Short mmCIF file of C-alpha atoms in Angstrom, two decimals:
data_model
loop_
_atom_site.label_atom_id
_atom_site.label_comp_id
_atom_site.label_asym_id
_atom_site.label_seq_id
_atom_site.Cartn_x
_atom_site.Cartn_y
_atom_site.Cartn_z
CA UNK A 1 20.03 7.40 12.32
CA UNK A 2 17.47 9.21 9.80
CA UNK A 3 16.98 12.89 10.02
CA UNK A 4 13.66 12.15 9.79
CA UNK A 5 13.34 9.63 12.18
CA UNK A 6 12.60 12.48 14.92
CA UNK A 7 10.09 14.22 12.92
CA UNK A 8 6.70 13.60 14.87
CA UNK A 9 4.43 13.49 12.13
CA UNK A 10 5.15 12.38 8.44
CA UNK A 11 3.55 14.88 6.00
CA UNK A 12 3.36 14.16 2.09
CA UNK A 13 5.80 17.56 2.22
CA UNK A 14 8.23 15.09 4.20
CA UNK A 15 8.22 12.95 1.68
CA UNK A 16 8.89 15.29 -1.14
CA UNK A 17 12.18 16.78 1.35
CA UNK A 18 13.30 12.95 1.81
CA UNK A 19 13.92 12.33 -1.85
CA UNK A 20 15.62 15.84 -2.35
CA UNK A 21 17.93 14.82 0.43
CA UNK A 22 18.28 10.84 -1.47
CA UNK A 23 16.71 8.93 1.88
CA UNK A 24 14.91 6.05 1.09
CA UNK A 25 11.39 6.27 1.85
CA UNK A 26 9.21 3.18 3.31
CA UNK A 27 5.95 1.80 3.33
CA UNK A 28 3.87 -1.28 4.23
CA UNK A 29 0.48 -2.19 4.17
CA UNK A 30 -1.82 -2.40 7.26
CA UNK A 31 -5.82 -2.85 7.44
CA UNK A 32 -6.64 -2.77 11.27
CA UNK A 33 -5.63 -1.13 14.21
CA UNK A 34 -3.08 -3.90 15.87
CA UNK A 35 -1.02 -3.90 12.59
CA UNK A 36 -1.12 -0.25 12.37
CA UNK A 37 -0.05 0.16 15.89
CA UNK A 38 2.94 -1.87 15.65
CA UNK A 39 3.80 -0.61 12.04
CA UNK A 40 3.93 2.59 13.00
CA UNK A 41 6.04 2.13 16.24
CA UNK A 42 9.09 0.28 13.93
CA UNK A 43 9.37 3.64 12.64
CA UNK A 44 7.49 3.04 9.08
CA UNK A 45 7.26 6.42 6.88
CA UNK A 46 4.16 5.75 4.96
CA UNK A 47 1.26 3.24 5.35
CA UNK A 48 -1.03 1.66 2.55
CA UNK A 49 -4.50 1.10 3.48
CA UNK A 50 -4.60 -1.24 -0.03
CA UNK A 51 -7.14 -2.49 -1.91
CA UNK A 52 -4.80 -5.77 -1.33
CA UNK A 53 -7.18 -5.72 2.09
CA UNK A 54 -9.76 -7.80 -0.67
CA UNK A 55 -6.91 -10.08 -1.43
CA UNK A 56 -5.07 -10.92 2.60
CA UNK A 57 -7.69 -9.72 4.69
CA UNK A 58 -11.30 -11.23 2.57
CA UNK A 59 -9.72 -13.81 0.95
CA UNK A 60 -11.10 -13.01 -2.84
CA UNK A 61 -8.63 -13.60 -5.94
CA UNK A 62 -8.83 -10.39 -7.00
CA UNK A 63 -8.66 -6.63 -5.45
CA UNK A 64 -11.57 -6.05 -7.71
CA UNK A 65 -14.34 -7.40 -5.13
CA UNK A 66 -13.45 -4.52 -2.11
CA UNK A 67 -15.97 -1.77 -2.07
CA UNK A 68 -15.65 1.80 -0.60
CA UNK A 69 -16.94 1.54 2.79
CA UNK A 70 -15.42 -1.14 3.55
CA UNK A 71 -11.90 0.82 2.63
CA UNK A 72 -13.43 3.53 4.62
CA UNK A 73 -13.63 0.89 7.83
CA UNK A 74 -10.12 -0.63 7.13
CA UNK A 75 -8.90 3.19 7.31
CA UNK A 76 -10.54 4.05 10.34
CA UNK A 77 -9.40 1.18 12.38
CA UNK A 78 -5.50 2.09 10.64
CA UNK A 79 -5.77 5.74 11.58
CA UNK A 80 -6.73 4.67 15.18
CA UNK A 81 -3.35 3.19 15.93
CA UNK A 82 -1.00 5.57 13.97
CA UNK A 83 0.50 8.23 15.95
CA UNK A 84 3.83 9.18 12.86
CA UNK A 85 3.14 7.80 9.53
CA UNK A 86 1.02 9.41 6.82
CA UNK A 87 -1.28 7.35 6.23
CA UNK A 88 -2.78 6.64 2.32
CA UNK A 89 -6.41 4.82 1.48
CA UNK A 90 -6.74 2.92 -2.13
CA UNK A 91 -9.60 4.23 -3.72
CA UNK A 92 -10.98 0.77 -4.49
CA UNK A 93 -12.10 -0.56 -8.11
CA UNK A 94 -15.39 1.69 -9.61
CA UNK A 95 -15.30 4.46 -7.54
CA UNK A 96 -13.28 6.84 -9.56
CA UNK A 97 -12.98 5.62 -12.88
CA UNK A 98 -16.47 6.24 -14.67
CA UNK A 99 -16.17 9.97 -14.02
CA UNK A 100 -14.29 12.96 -11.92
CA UNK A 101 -17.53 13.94 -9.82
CA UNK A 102 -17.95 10.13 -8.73
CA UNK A 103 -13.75 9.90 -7.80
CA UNK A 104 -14.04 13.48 -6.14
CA UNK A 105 -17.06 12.26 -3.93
CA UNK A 106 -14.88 8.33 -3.13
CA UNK A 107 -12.20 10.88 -2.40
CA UNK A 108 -13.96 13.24 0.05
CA UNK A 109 -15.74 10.71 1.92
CA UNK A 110 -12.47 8.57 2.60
CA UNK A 111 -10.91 11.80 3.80
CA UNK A 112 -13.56 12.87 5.62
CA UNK A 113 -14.90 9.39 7.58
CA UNK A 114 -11.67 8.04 7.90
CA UNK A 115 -9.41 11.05 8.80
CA UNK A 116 -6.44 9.21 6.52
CA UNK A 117 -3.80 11.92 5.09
CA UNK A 118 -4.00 10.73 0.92
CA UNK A 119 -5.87 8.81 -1.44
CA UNK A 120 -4.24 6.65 -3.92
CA UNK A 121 -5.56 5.36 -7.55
CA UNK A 122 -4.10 3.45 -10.26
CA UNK A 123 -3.52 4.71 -13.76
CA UNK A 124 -2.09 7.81 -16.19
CA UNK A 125 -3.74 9.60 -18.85
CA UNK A 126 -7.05 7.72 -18.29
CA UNK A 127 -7.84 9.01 -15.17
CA UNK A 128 -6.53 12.63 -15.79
CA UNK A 129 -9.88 14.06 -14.90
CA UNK A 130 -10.67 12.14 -11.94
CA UNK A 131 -6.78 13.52 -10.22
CA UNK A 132 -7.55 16.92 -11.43
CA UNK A 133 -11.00 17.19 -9.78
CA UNK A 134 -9.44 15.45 -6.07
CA UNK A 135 -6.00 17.43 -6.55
CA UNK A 136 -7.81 20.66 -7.27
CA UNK A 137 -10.36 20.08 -3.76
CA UNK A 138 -6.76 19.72 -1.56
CA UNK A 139 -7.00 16.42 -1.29
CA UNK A 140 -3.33 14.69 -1.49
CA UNK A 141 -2.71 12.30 -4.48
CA UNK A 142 -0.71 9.17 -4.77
CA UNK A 143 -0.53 7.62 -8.33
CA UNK A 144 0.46 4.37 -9.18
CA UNK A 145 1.62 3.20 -12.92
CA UNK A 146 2.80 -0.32 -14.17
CA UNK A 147 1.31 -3.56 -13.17
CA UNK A 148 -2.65 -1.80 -11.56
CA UNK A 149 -4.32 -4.82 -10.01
CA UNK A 150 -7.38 -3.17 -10.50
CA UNK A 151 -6.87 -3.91 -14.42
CA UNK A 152 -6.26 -7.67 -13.75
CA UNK A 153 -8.86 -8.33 -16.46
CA UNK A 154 -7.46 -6.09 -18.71
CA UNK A 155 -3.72 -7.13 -18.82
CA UNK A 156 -4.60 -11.05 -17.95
CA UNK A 157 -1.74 -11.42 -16.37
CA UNK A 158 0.31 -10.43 -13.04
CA UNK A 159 3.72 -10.47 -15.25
CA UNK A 160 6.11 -7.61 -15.42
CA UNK A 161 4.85 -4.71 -17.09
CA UNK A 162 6.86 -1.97 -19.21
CA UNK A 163 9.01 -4.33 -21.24
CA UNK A 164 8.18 -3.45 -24.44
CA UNK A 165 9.60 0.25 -25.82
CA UNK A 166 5.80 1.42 -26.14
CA UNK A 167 4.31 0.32 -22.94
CA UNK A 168 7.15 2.20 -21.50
CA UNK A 169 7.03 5.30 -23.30
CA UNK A 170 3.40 5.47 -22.12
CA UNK A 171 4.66 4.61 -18.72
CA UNK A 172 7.11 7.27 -18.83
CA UNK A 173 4.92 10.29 -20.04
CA UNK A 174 2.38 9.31 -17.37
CA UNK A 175 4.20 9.69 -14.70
CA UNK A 176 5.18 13.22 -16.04
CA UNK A 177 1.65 14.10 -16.16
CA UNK A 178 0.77 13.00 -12.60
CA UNK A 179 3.46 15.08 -11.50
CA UNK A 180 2.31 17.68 -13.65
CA UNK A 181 -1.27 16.88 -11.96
CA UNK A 182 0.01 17.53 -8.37
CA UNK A 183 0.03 13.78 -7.45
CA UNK A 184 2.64 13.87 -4.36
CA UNK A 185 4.35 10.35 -4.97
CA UNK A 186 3.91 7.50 -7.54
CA UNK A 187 4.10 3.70 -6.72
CA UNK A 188 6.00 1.75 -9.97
CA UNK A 189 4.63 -1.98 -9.74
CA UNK A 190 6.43 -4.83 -10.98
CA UNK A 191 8.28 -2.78 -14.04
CA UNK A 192 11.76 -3.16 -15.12
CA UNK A 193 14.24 -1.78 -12.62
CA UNK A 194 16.20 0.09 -15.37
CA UNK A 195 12.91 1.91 -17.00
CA UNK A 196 12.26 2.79 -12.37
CA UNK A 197 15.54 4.39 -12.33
CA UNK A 198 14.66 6.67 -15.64
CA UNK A 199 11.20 7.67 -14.27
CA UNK A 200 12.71 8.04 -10.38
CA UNK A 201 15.34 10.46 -12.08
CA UNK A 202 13.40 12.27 -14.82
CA UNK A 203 10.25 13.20 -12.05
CA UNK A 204 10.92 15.65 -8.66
CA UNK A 205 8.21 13.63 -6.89
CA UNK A 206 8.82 10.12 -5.16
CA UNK A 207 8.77 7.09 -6.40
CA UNK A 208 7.64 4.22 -4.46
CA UNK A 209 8.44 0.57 -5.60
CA UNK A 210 7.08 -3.08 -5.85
CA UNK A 211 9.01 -5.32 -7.65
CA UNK A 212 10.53 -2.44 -9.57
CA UNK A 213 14.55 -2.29 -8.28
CA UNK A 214 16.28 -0.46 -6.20
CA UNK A 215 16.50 2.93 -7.69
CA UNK A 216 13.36 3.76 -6.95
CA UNK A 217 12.74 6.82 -4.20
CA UNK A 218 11.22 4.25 -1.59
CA UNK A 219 9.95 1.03 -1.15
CA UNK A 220 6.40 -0.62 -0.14
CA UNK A 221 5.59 -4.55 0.57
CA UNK A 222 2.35 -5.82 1.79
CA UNK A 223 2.25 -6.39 5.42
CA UNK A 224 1.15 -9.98 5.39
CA UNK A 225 3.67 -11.10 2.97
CA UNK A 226 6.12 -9.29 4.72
CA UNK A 227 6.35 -11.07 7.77
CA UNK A 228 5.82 -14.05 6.12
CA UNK A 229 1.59 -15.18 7.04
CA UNK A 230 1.35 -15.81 3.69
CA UNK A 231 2.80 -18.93 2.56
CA UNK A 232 1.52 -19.14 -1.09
CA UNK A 233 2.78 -16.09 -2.51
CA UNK A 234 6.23 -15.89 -3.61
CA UNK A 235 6.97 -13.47 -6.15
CA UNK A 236 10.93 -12.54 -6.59
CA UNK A 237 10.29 -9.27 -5.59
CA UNK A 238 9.39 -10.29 -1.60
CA UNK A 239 12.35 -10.33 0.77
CA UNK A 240 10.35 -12.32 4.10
CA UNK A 241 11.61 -10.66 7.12
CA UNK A 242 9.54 -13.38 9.06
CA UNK A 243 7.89 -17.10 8.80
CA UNK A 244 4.68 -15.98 10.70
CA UNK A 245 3.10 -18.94 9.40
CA UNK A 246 4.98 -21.30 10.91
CA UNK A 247 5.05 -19.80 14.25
CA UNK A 248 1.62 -19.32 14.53
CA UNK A 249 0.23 -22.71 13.88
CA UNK A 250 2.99 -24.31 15.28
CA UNK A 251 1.63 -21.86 18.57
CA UNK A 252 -1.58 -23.17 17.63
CA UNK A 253 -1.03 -26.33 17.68
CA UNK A 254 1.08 -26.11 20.68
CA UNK A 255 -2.02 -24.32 22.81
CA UNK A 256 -4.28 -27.50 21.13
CA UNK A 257 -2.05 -30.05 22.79
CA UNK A 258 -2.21 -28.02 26.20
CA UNK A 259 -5.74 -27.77 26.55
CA UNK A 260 -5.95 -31.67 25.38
CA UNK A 261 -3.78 -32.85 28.13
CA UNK A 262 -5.51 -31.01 30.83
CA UNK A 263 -2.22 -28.96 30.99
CA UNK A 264 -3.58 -25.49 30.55
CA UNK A 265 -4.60 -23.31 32.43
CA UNK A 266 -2.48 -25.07 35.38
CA UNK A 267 -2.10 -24.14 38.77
CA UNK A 268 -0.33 -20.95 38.54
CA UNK A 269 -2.80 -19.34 35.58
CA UNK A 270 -5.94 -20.50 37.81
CA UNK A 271 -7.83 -17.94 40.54
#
């Protein structure tokens, strides 16, 4: 059993002990209160309030489309049902980037109306100011480097990022300077697994991955995908623990049938 399975609440401190003693740390998504609940009871270290919410829970393309209060509710309902996990919000697309006092004030009021533990944002050197000004109010940090969603524009692609020598130099010296920033952890997304390992070894603060090996300091995978409700997305990073999909609408269709047939409610389920 974990040492840190018996530790009531998980603290961004936690975290930090739990790669200094080389246990793997893990993470999912969830974006409402019944998730959350049962999330948190499997014994889950962290949980991602993601922008991905624009993606599985609203249906867009893109995580682009989310806006900050409706993080804000997605974090609220989350922090409702967790009783262990720290719990970290996505600071969604434009509400850090343009400049430090705008990502300070996203920051504070995600802390504030939603009582979460962290904040997370995507990117290095460009958003040096905007970490600086929420580090330097106490408010905990998560970076994120590689493949950023948010950029989906930029890059044009979803492909593996990193693979060229320059891309991952960059990589590489941002990550030093969000440690250097006070960022508490760093998610690597979709990078080579060698270039994880280098960062994961060469930084003292956690490294979470997504499609970025297994030498990274912990792993995260988006709820839905997960469990398997999503049938269309199939990267080669996503091990499906479950094939939700099918049991549901075979449930569904089961419960259709019933009611059909005049066979439920029956005698037994009637007052």
């Amino acid at each position: 059993m974990s040492v840190h399975s018996e530790i009531k609440k998980i603290t961004t401190e936690t975290l930090r002990k739990m790669k200094f003693d080389k246990e793997k740390i893990t993470m999912l998504t969830a974006y409402d209160f019944t998730t959350a609940k049962m999330v948190d009871a499997g014994g889950i270290d962290a949980i991602l309030v993601g922008d991905s919410a624009s993606n599985v829970m609203a249906g867009y393309e893109t995580t682009l489309p989310i806006t900050l209060d409706q993080m804000i509710y997605h974090a609220q309902c989350v922090i409702r049902g967790v009783d262990r996990a720290l719990v970290v919000v996505d600071l969604p697309f434009g509400s850090y980037q343009s400049n430090p006092e705008k990502a300070l004030e996203s920051a504070v009021r995600i802390m504030k109306e939603s009582e979460a533990h962290a904040i997370k944002l995507e990117g290095g050197k460009e958003v040096e100011k905007s970490i600086k000004k929420i580090v330097n109010a106490g408010i905990p940090v998560m970076g994120h480097l590689g493949l950023t969603p948010q950029s989906i524009y930029q890059f044009g692609t979803y492909k593996v990022r990193a693979k060229e020598d320059e891309e991952a130099e960059k990589l590489m010296s941002d990550a030093k300077l969000l440690e250097d920033l006070g960022c508490f952890a760093l998610v690597l997304e979709k990078i080579p697994a060698a270039l994880a390992k280098k960062v994961s070894e060469s930084i003292s603060i956690p490294t979470i991955g997504i499609g970025a090996g297994p030498d990274c300091d912990g792993q995260v995978l988006v709820y839905h995908d997960m469990v398997g409700m999503n049938k269309d997305f199939t990267p080669k990073f996503l091990r499906r623990y479950l094939d939700l999909y099918t049991e549901i609408t075979g449930a569904v269709s089961q419960y259709v049938k019933d009611v059909k047939r005049a066979d439920f409610p029956n005698q037994e389920e009637s007052y």
